[in-house]
mmCIF file of C-alpha atoms and ligand atoms in Angstrom:
data_model
loop_
_atom_site.group_PDB
_atom_site.id
_atom_site.type_symbol
_atom_site.label_atom_id
_atom_site.label_comp_id
_atom_site.label_asym_id
_atom_site.label_seq_id
_atom_site.Cartn_x
_atom_site.Cartn_y
_atom_site.Cartn_z
ATOM 1 C CA UNK A 1 0.091 0.068 0.101
ATOM 2 C CA UNK A 2 1.613 3.420 -0.616
ATOM 3 C CA UNK A 3 1.569 6.210 1.548
ATOM 4 C CA UNK A 4 0.571 9.772 0.902
ATOM 5 C CA UNK A 5 2.125 12.755 2.386
ATOM 6 C CA UNK A 6 2.835 16.204 1.753
ATOM 7 C CA UNK A 7 5.601 18.306 1.585
ATOM 8 C CA UNK A 8 4.148 19.402 4.666
ATOM 9 C CA UNK A 9 4.998 16.553 6.267
ATOM 10 C CA UNK A 10 9.088 17.545 5.335
ATOM 11 C CA UNK A 11 11.097 19.229 7.619
ATOM 12 C CA UNK A 12 15.051 20.441 7.083
ATOM 13 C CA UNK A 13 17.542 19.142 9.480
ATOM 14 C CA UNK A 14 18.319 21.284 11.865
ATOM 15 C CA UNK A 15 19.997 21.552 15.219
ATOM 16 C CA UNK A 16 16.741 21.599 16.972
ATOM 17 C CA UNK A 17 15.646 18.523 16.195
ATOM 18 C CA UNK A 18 19.173 16.674 15.741
ATOM 19 C CA UNK A 19 18.658 14.186 18.413
ATOM 20 C CA UNK A 20 15.571 12.852 17.228
ATOM 21 C CA UNK A 21 16.884 12.493 13.994
ATOM 22 C CA UNK A 22 19.870 10.781 15.210
ATOM 23 C CA UNK A 23 18.303 8.256 17.553
ATOM 24 C CA UNK A 24 16.022 7.655 14.303
ATOM 25 C CA UNK A 25 19.678 7.230 12.658
ATOM 26 C CA UNK A 26 21.018 4.431 15.737
ATOM 27 C CA UNK A 27 17.980 2.200 15.914
ATOM 28 C CA UNK A 28 17.605 1.807 11.499
ATOM 29 C CA UNK A 29 21.436 1.498 11.154
ATOM 30 C CA UNK A 30 22.076 -1.916 11.645
ATOM 31 C CA UNK A 31 25.638 -2.156 11.137
ATOM 32 C CA UNK A 32 27.602 1.474 11.708
ATOM 33 C CA UNK A 33 27.871 3.043 14.740
ATOM 34 C CA UNK A 34 29.065 6.838 15.324
ATOM 35 C CA UNK A 35 29.111 9.247 17.863
ATOM 36 C CA UNK A 36 26.163 12.472 17.797
ATOM 37 C CA UNK A 37 28.825 14.746 16.850
ATOM 38 C CA UNK A 38 30.211 12.828 14.710
ATOM 39 C CA UNK A 39 26.720 11.573 13.023
ATOM 40 C CA UNK A 40 26.776 16.637 13.660
ATOM 41 C CA UNK A 41 29.943 16.790 12.023
ATOM 42 C CA UNK A 42 28.505 15.250 8.950
ATOM 43 C CA UNK A 43 25.386 16.709 8.684
ATOM 44 C CA UNK A 44 25.043 19.730 9.548
ATOM 45 C CA UNK A 45 28.845 20.446 10.032
ATOM 46 C CA UNK A 46 29.092 19.333 6.344
ATOM 47 C CA UNK A 47 30.769 22.530 4.782
ATOM 48 C CA UNK A 48 28.548 21.561 1.772
ATOM 49 C CA UNK A 49 25.180 21.065 3.829
ATOM 50 C CA UNK A 50 22.100 23.400 2.670
ATOM 51 C CA UNK A 51 18.669 22.796 4.723
ATOM 52 C CA UNK A 52 17.398 22.779 1.602
ATOM 53 C CA UNK A 53 18.590 19.000 0.622
ATOM 54 C CA UNK A 54 18.381 17.377 3.658
ATOM 55 C CA UNK A 55 14.466 15.865 4.377
ATOM 56 C CA UNK A 56 12.818 15.373 7.565
ATOM 57 C CA UNK A 57 9.942 13.434 6.920
ATOM 58 C CA UNK A 58 6.767 13.405 10.455
ATOM 59 C CA UNK A 59 4.042 12.056 10.358
ATOM 60 C CA UNK A 60 0.825 14.039 11.117
ATOM 61 C CA UNK A 61 0.596 14.944 15.018
ATOM 62 C CA UNK A 62 3.905 13.459 15.924
ATOM 63 C CA UNK A 63 7.102 14.711 17.163
ATOM 64 C CA UNK A 64 9.215 11.714 16.148
ATOM 65 C CA UNK A 65 10.783 11.535 12.700
ATOM 66 C CA UNK A 66 10.077 8.550 10.480
ATOM 67 C CA UNK A 67 12.966 9.095 7.611
ATOM 68 C CA UNK A 68 15.122 11.671 6.884
ATOM 69 C CA UNK A 69 17.612 11.761 3.756
ATOM 70 C CA UNK A 70 20.781 13.954 3.033
ATOM 71 C CA UNK A 71 22.250 15.036 -0.041
ATOM 72 C CA UNK A 72 24.822 17.393 -0.470
ATOM 73 C CA UNK A 73 25.792 18.912 -3.717
ATOM 74 C CA UNK A 74 30.069 19.166 -4.200
ATOM 75 C CA UNK A 75 32.002 19.966 -7.074
ATOM 76 C CA UNK A 76 33.454 16.654 -8.605
ATOM 77 C CA UNK A 77 37.035 16.478 -11.214
ATOM 78 C CA UNK A 78 34.419 18.068 -13.841
ATOM 79 C CA UNK A 79 30.861 19.157 -12.541
ATOM 80 C CA UNK A 80 28.933 19.631 -9.655
ATOM 81 C CA UNK A 81 27.020 16.230 -8.313
ATOM 82 C CA UNK A 82 24.209 15.049 -5.869
ATOM 83 C CA UNK A 83 26.085 12.606 -3.515
ATOM 84 C CA UNK A 84 23.527 11.044 -0.785
ATOM 85 C CA UNK A 85 24.939 10.903 2.615
ATOM 86 C CA UNK A 86 21.854 9.587 4.505
ATOM 87 C CA UNK A 87 19.169 7.736 3.637
ATOM 88 C CA UNK A 88 16.918 5.623 5.753
ATOM 89 C CA UNK A 89 13.156 5.258 6.246
ATOM 90 C CA UNK A 90 12.107 3.572 9.684
ATOM 91 C CA UNK A 91 11.654 0.099 9.217
ATOM 92 C CA UNK A 92 7.923 -0.761 10.099
ATOM 93 C CA UNK A 93 7.408 2.087 6.754
ATOM 94 C CA UNK A 94 9.317 0.518 4.032
ATOM 95 C CA UNK A 95 8.347 -0.612 1.098
ATOM 96 C CA UNK A 96 5.453 1.755 1.037
ATOM 97 C CA UNK A 97 7.133 4.452 -1.999
ATOM 98 C CA UNK A 98 8.801 6.762 1.208
ATOM 99 C CA UNK A 99 11.944 6.280 -0.625
ATOM 100 C CA UNK A 100 11.039 7.116 -4.113
ATOM 101 C CA UNK A 101 8.691 9.771 -3.248
ATOM 102 C CA UNK A 102 11.766 11.490 -0.681
ATOM 103 C CA UNK A 103 14.341 10.859 -3.059
ATOM 104 C CA UNK A 104 12.580 12.109 -6.770
ATOM 105 C CA UNK A 105 11.561 15.331 -3.855
ATOM 106 C CA UNK A 106 15.220 15.520 -3.205
ATOM 107 C CA UNK A 107 16.405 15.769 -7.144
ATOM 108 C CA UNK A 108 14.105 18.269 -7.963
ATOM 109 C CA UNK A 109 15.038 20.503 -5.324
ATOM 110 C CA UNK A 110 18.540 19.986 -5.648
ATOM 111 C CA UNK A 111 18.673 20.087 -10.078
ATOM 112 C CA UNK A 112 18.944 23.680 -9.747
ATOM 113 C CA UNK A 113 22.523 23.584 -8.590
ATOM 114 C CA UNK A 114 23.088 20.363 -11.176
ATOM 115 C CA UNK A 115 23.999 20.285 -15.168
ATOM 116 C CA UNK A 116 23.300 18.084 -17.642
ATOM 117 C CA UNK A 117 26.558 16.442 -16.642
ATOM 118 C CA UNK A 118 26.106 15.546 -13.410
ATOM 119 C CA UNK A 119 25.717 12.658 -12.114
ATOM 120 C CA UNK A 120 23.680 11.541 -8.464
ATOM 121 C CA UNK A 121 25.957 9.332 -6.355
ATOM 122 C CA UNK A 122 25.630 7.045 -3.024
ATOM 123 C CA UNK A 123 27.713 7.654 -0.344
ATOM 124 C CA UNK A 124 31.052 9.193 -0.916
ATOM 125 C CA UNK A 125 32.124 13.052 -0.622
ATOM 126 C CA UNK A 126 35.089 13.892 0.178
ATOM 127 C CA UNK A 127 36.792 15.521 2.577
ATOM 128 C CA UNK A 128 33.895 14.897 4.901
ATOM 129 C CA UNK A 129 32.426 11.233 3.998
ATOM 130 C CA UNK A 130 30.843 8.660 5.665
ATOM 131 C CA UNK A 131 31.024 5.962 3.571
ATOM 132 C CA UNK A 132 32.552 5.517 0.242
ATOM 133 C CA UNK A 133 29.713 4.179 -1.285
ATOM 134 C CA UNK A 134 26.825 1.466 -0.377
ATOM 135 C CA UNK A 135 27.890 -0.809 1.824
ATOM 136 C CA UNK A 136 27.003 -4.010 0.723
ATOM 137 C CA UNK A 137 25.467 -5.134 3.711
ATOM 138 C CA UNK A 138 22.952 -2.372 3.185
ATOM 139 C CA UNK A 139 20.965 -4.458 0.912
ATOM 140 C CA UNK A 140 17.730 -2.500 1.161
ATOM 141 C CA UNK A 141 19.496 0.198 0.043
ATOM 142 C CA UNK A 142 21.220 -1.230 -2.475
ATOM 143 C CA UNK A 143 18.000 -2.334 -4.625
ATOM 144 C CA UNK A 144 16.730 0.486 -3.620
ATOM 145 C CA UNK A 145 19.020 2.855 -5.383
ATOM 146 C CA UNK A 146 19.715 0.609 -8.426
ATOM 147 C CA UNK A 147 15.613 1.152 -8.767
ATOM 148 C CA UNK A 148 16.657 3.770 -8.549
ATOM 149 C CA UNK A 149 18.418 3.554 -11.984
ATOM 150 C CA UNK A 150 21.935 4.199 -10.585
ATOM 151 C CA UNK A 151 24.156 1.699 -11.515
ATOM 152 C CA UNK A 152 26.884 -0.299 -8.978
ATOM 153 C CA UNK A 153 30.336 0.520 -9.996
ATOM 154 C CA UNK A 154 33.648 -1.935 -9.098
ATOM 155 C CA UNK A 155 33.365 -2.855 -5.181
ATOM 156 C CA UNK A 156 35.861 0.027 -2.473
ATOM 157 C CA UNK A 157 36.887 -1.328 0.246
ATOM 158 C CA UNK A 158 37.383 -0.357 3.992
ATOM 159 C CA UNK A 159 39.848 -2.497 6.307
ATOM 160 C CA UNK A 160 39.485 -3.671 9.930
ATOM 161 C CA UNK A 161 42.137 -3.570 12.629
ATOM 162 C CA UNK A 162 41.728 -4.976 15.714
ATOM 163 C CA UNK A 163 44.308 -2.599 17.512
ATOM 164 C CA UNK A 164 46.395 -5.468 20.184
ATOM 165 C CA UNK A 165 45.850 -5.246 23.822
ATOM 166 C CA UNK A 166 49.970 -5.455 23.269
ATOM 167 C CA UNK A 167 50.423 -2.160 21.422
ATOM 168 C CA UNK A 168 53.185 -0.261 22.980
ATOM 169 C CA UNK A 169 53.875 3.414 22.578
ATOM 170 C CA UNK A 170 55.281 3.822 19.216
ATOM 171 C CA UNK A 171 58.566 5.358 18.911
ATOM 172 C CA UNK A 172 59.224 8.897 18.351
ATOM 173 C CA UNK A 173 62.166 8.545 16.320
ATOM 174 C CA UNK A 174 63.231 6.229 12.732
ATOM 175 C CA UNK A 175 66.024 6.490 10.964
ATOM 176 C CA UNK A 176 66.518 9.960 12.166
ATOM 177 C CA UNK A 177 62.952 11.193 11.526
ATOM 178 C CA UNK A 178 61.107 12.584 14.336
ATOM 179 C CA UNK A 179 56.997 11.386 14.981
ATOM 180 C CA UNK A 180 54.606 13.212 16.917
ATOM 181 C CA UNK A 181 51.253 14.556 17.191
ATOM 182 C CA UNK A 182 51.116 17.520 14.702
ATOM 183 C CA UNK A 183 51.208 21.451 16.135
ATOM 184 C CA UNK A 184 49.962 24.597 14.912
ATOM 185 C CA UNK A 185 53.794 25.340 13.551
ATOM 186 C CA UNK A 186 53.406 22.489 10.923
ATOM 187 C CA UNK A 187 49.738 22.515 10.221
ATOM 188 C CA UNK A 188 50.310 24.924 7.158
ATOM 189 C CA UNK A 189 53.507 23.624 5.444
ATOM 190 C CA UNK A 190 51.816 19.754 5.951
ATOM 191 C CA UNK A 191 49.071 20.688 4.507
ATOM 192 C CA UNK A 192 51.422 21.899 1.585
ATOM 193 C CA UNK A 193 53.354 18.426 1.957
ATOM 194 C CA UNK A 194 49.710 16.044 0.809
ATOM 195 C CA UNK A 195 48.990 19.365 -1.928
ATOM 196 C CA UNK A 196 52.122 18.725 -3.734
ATOM 197 C CA UNK A 197 52.391 14.533 -3.238
ATOM 198 C CA UNK A 198 49.881 13.569 -3.724
ATOM 199 C CA UNK A 199 47.461 13.278 -6.683
ATOM 200 C CA UNK A 200 44.253 13.035 -4.500
ATOM 201 C CA UNK A 201 42.735 16.484 -4.786
ATOM 202 C CA UNK A 202 40.777 16.306 -1.392
ATOM 203 C CA UNK A 203 43.317 15.260 0.691
ATOM 204 C CA UNK A 204 45.035 18.324 2.050
ATOM 205 C CA UNK A 205 41.283 19.168 3.290
ATOM 206 C CA UNK A 206 40.838 15.910 5.621
ATOM 207 C CA UNK A 207 43.972 15.752 6.792
ATOM 208 C CA UNK A 208 42.699 19.520 7.311
ATOM 209 C CA UNK A 209 39.645 18.884 9.365
ATOM 210 C CA UNK A 210 41.929 17.203 12.333
ATOM 211 C CA UNK A 211 43.177 20.766 12.939
ATOM 212 C CA UNK A 212 39.743 21.496 14.861
ATOM 213 C CA UNK A 213 39.971 18.975 17.478
ATOM 214 C CA UNK A 214 41.503 19.966 20.411
ATOM 215 C CA UNK A 215 44.337 17.338 20.086
ATOM 216 C CA UNK A 216 44.894 17.093 16.680
ATOM 217 C CA UNK A 217 44.200 13.713 15.206
ATOM 218 C CA UNK A 218 46.946 13.756 12.939
ATOM 219 C CA UNK A 219 50.880 12.487 13.556
ATOM 220 C CA UNK A 220 53.919 13.692 10.580
ATOM 221 C CA UNK A 221 56.695 12.415 10.415
ATOM 222 C CA UNK A 222 60.048 15.009 10.782
ATOM 223 C CA UNK A 223 63.965 15.493 9.344
ATOM 224 C CA UNK A 224 65.938 16.738 11.202
ATOM 225 C CA UNK A 225 65.321 20.530 9.391
ATOM 226 C CA UNK A 226 61.657 19.772 10.436
ATOM 227 C CA UNK A 227 60.757 19.018 6.766
ATOM 228 C CA UNK A 228 57.356 17.188 6.395
ATOM 229 C CA UNK A 229 58.469 14.104 5.178
ATOM 230 C CA UNK A 230 55.158 11.458 6.669
ATOM 231 C CA UNK A 231 51.461 12.184 7.458
ATOM 232 C CA UNK A 232 48.811 10.205 8.802
ATOM 233 C CA UNK A 233 45.465 11.364 9.485
ATOM 234 C CA UNK A 234 42.749 8.814 11.876
ATOM 235 C CA UNK A 235 39.233 10.498 12.777
ATOM 236 C CA UNK A 236 38.350 12.732 9.695
ATOM 237 C CA UNK A 237 35.148 10.398 8.408
ATOM 238 C CA UNK A 238 34.168 9.410 12.290
ATOM 239 C CA UNK A 239 35.437 8.779 15.204
ATOM 240 C CA UNK A 240 38.313 5.568 14.813
ATOM 241 C CA UNK A 241 38.974 5.724 11.200
ATOM 242 C CA UNK A 242 41.251 6.131 9.579
ATOM 243 C CA UNK A 243 43.089 7.500 6.708
ATOM 244 C CA UNK A 244 44.492 9.474 4.541
ATOM 245 C CA UNK A 245 47.998 8.847 4.881
ATOM 246 C CA UNK A 246 51.076 9.272 2.390
ATOM 247 C CA UNK A 247 55.371 9.161 3.338
ATOM 248 C CA UNK A 248 57.383 11.245 1.156
ATOM 249 C CA UNK A 249 58.153 9.083 -1.902
ATOM 250 C CA UNK A 250 61.845 8.204 -1.836
ATOM 251 C CA UNK A 251 61.787 7.812 1.797
ATOM 252 C CA UNK A 252 59.015 4.594 1.627
ATOM 253 C CA UNK A 253 60.092 1.221 2.588
ATOM 254 C CA UNK A 254 61.641 2.341 6.167
ATOM 255 C CA UNK A 255 58.267 1.847 8.254
ATOM 256 C CA UNK A 256 57.470 5.107 8.867
ATOM 257 C CA UNK A 257 54.550 5.185 6.874
ATOM 258 C CA UNK A 258 53.675 2.002 9.508
ATOM 259 C CA UNK A 259 54.887 3.525 12.416
ATOM 260 C CA UNK A 260 52.484 7.291 11.690
ATOM 261 C CA UNK A 261 50.239 3.949 11.734
ATOM 262 C CA UNK A 262 50.658 1.988 14.952
ATOM 263 C CA UNK A 263 50.829 6.378 16.103
ATOM 264 C CA UNK A 264 47.467 7.196 15.619
ATOM 265 C CA UNK A 265 45.908 3.582 16.308
ATOM 266 C CA UNK A 266 48.074 4.302 20.058
ATOM 267 C CA UNK A 267 45.907 7.452 20.389
ATOM 268 C CA UNK A 268 42.408 6.161 18.872
ATOM 269 C CA UNK A 269 43.643 3.179 21.803
ATOM 270 C CA UNK A 270 43.866 5.720 24.334
ATOM 271 C CA UNK A 271 40.487 6.814 23.879
ATOM 272 C CA UNK A 272 38.742 3.411 24.682
ATOM 273 C CA UNK A 273 38.380 2.097 21.583
ATOM 274 C CA UNK A 274 40.046 -1.333 20.069
ATOM 275 C CA UNK A 275 38.925 -1.579 16.574
ATOM 276 C CA UNK A 276 40.072 1.134 13.514
ATOM 277 C CA UNK A 277 38.358 1.333 10.687
ATOM 278 C CA UNK A 278 40.585 2.031 7.329
ATOM 279 C CA UNK A 279 39.314 3.580 4.899
ATOM 280 C CA UNK A 280 38.897 2.945 1.221
ATOM 281 C CA UNK A 281 41.969 0.973 0.587
ATOM 282 C CA UNK A 282 42.678 0.509 -2.847
ATOM 283 C CA UNK A 283 45.295 -2.084 -4.233
ATOM 284 C CA UNK A 284 47.545 -4.184 -2.989
ATOM 285 C CA UNK A 285 47.726 -1.241 0.174
ATOM 286 C CA UNK A 286 45.689 -3.513 0.887
ATOM 287 C CA UNK A 287 47.755 -5.968 1.606
ATOM 288 C CA UNK A 288 50.591 -3.840 3.305
ATOM 289 C CA UNK A 289 48.373 -2.901 5.733
ATOM 290 C CA UNK A 290 47.536 -6.595 5.929
ATOM 291 C CA UNK A 291 50.958 -7.226 6.091
ATOM 292 C CA UNK A 292 51.783 -4.239 9.503
ATOM 293 C CA UNK A 293 48.709 -4.576 11.389
ATOM 294 C CA UNK A 294 46.627 -7.316 10.830
ATOM 295 C CA UNK A 295 43.985 -5.868 8.683
ATOM 296 C CA UNK A 296 41.301 -7.294 6.913
ATOM 297 C CA UNK A 297 38.430 -6.018 4.639
ATOM 298 C CA UNK A 298 35.802 -5.213 5.979
ATOM 299 C CA UNK A 299 32.902 -3.852 5.189
ATOM 300 C CA UNK A 300 33.003 -3.989 1.132
ATOM 301 C CA UNK A 301 31.097 -1.209 -0.804
ATOM 302 C CA UNK A 302 29.664 -0.333 -3.669
ATOM 303 C CA UNK A 303 29.701 3.100 -5.608
ATOM 304 C CA UNK A 304 26.542 3.514 -7.213
ATOM 305 C CA UNK A 305 26.127 6.470 -9.532
ATOM 306 C CA UNK A 306 23.360 7.649 -12.212
ATOM 307 C CA UNK A 307 23.746 10.793 -14.859
ATOM 308 C CA UNK A 308 21.092 12.946 -13.881
ATOM 309 C CA UNK A 309 20.422 12.666 -17.352
ATOM 310 C CA UNK A 310 18.209 9.853 -15.885
ATOM 311 C CA UNK A 311 15.379 11.751 -14.405
ATOM 312 C CA UNK A 312 15.424 14.504 -17.384
ATOM 313 C CA UNK A 313 11.242 13.564 -17.300
ATOM 314 C CA UNK A 314 11.579 15.276 -13.226
ATOM 315 C CA UNK A 315 12.733 18.789 -15.445
HETATM 316 C C1 LIG B 401 16.612 2.160 0.956
HETATM 317 C C2 LIG B 401 15.342 2.782 1.963
HETATM 318 C C3 LIG B 401 15.903 3.879 2.632
HETATM 319 C C4 LIG B 401 14.446 3.014 0.534
HETATM 320 O O1 LIG B 401 13.745 3.642 1.721
HETATM 321 P P1 LIG B 401 11.585 2.607 1.016
HETATM 322 O O2 LIG B 401 10.535 4.142 1.299
HETATM 323 O O3 LIG B 401 11.650 1.200 1.652
HETATM 324 O O4 LIG B 401 11.516 2.430 -0.457
HETATM 325 P P2 LIG B 401 9.998 1.943 -1.618
HETATM 326 O O5 LIG B 401 9.522 1.725 -1.224
HETATM 327 O O6 LIG B 401 10.253 3.666 -2.363
HETATM 328 O O7 LIG B 401 11.188 1.491 -2.466
HETATM 329 C C5 LIG B 401 10.967 1.904 -3.422
HETATM 330 C C6 LIG B 401 11.510 -0.051 -4.947
HETATM 331 O O8 LIG B 401 12.753 -0.213 -3.855
HETATM 332 C C7 LIG B 401 13.635 -1.721 -4.010
HETATM 333 N N1 LIG B 401 14.180 -1.522 -2.926
HETATM 334 C C8 LIG B 401 13.236 -1.232 -1.806
HETATM 335 N N2 LIG B 401 13.485 -2.347 -0.471
HETATM 336 C C9 LIG B 401 13.687 -3.223 -0.922
HETATM 337 C C10 LIG B 401 14.788 -4.650 -0.248
HETATM 338 N N3 LIG B 401 14.484 -4.661 1.039
HETATM 339 N N4 LIG B 401 14.873 -5.821 -1.100
HETATM 340 C C11 LIG B 401 14.462 -4.945 -2.914
HETATM 341 N N5 LIG B 401 14.684 -4.434 -3.036
HETATM 342 C C12 LIG B 401 14.105 -2.985 -2.225
HETATM 343 C C13 LIG B 401 12.281 -2.231 -4.800
HETATM 344 O O9 LIG B 401 12.238 -2.178 -6.335
HETATM 345 C C14 LIG B 401 11.255 -1.049 -4.146
HETATM 346 O O10 LIG B 401 10.156 -0.852 -4.807
HETATM 347 P P3 LIG B 401 9.039 -2.520 -4.507
HETATM 348 O O11 LIG B 401 8.457 -1.712 -2.821
HETATM 349 O O12 LIG B 401 7.672 -1.617 -5.579
HETATM 350 O O13 LIG B 401 9.504 -3.847 -4.745
HETATM 351 C C15 LIG B 401 14.995 1.387 3.405
HETATM 352 O O14 LIG B 401 14.853 1.038 2.462
HETATM 353 C C16 LIG B 401 15.673 1.547 4.742
HETATM 354 O O15 LIG B 401 15.870 2.809 4.919
HETATM 355 N N6 LIG B 401 16.784 1.128 4.471
HETATM 356 C C17 LIG B 401 17.586 0.642 5.010
HETATM 357 C C18 LIG B 401 18.559 1.859 4.543
HETATM 358 C C19 LIG B 401 20.443 1.992 5.002
HETATM 359 O O16 LIG B 401 20.590 0.895 5.900
HETATM 360 N N7 LIG B 401 20.690 3.642 4.999
HETATM 361 C C20 LIG B 401 22.176 3.368 5.442
HETATM 362 C C21 LIG B 401 22.397 3.737 6.846
HETATM 363 S S1 LIG B 401 22.464 5.727 5.792
#
């Protein structure tokens, strides 16, 4: 049976209703746990957050929301794209057409900000993203997006690391390099190092997010002249997530990256967590993490995308 709601039932996500929406998220998100402050950072705190593209559905005369859809419009390599960041319908209201109606409403609202080269994707919205695609365990979401015409692309892996109880404090020196938590005097040189050294346009913005924390969650390697030669960040996506990371090309293979990773895991462990998620790992880097810290592939994500032209008839 189809349920009829009108746009009067929709509210934008605001700080006032965040608690209730977070509760809806927690009650319905089976596999993924994030703190309220991470949920806030990833929604209201996203630099591209636009209340117009956030839909919270309330049935009549009730103060409990039953569905939430948060999209952002961000610049991709060529054009601006619509990326869905959070989407769920309360369990008892599923398969009644609510998701379809909300998704189309979001498309209608976002269309002015898009053009014919734009696409609609799920998940990966750097620098602030929760997941690099649809977690395959979110089966209903996978098939829902498929029903909306989004196509599956090549899978992307996150890795899980169980932080060893025996992990001891990592080294502060390695091969003559100093390893330390970043301090404000190295903020700009680290961002420069990341921008120059790595072909990943959003990494510096991801690293910069960690500078907002009381104790910034980026660790760096410095040479004897205090030049930055490596970095590793954690908790950019949600608390206990790991990445991005990188070491100067000429110094790779010496264990500097591994030691920086251990600093991050150590820092996460000291906050009472025993697990970390290494975000969006590609190619042989998976083997590297498996070897150094016993990481394993989990969870697997499938990016899903469609050209905005798919919904021509909505225009
Ligand atoms: C994905 C979701 C938002 C869809 O909302 P919905 O209101 O149930 O969607 P609709 O009723 O509009 O479904 C439209 C179509 O999607 C497909 N679909 C939806 N759920 C499905 C499922 N469990 N299995 C197979 N297909 C499914 C079907 O083709 C369906 O059409 P049909 O019911 O006529 O067969 C909802 O199922 C949900 O909240 N799932 C969990 C979300 C989640 O894990 N999100 C990740 C965290 S942000």
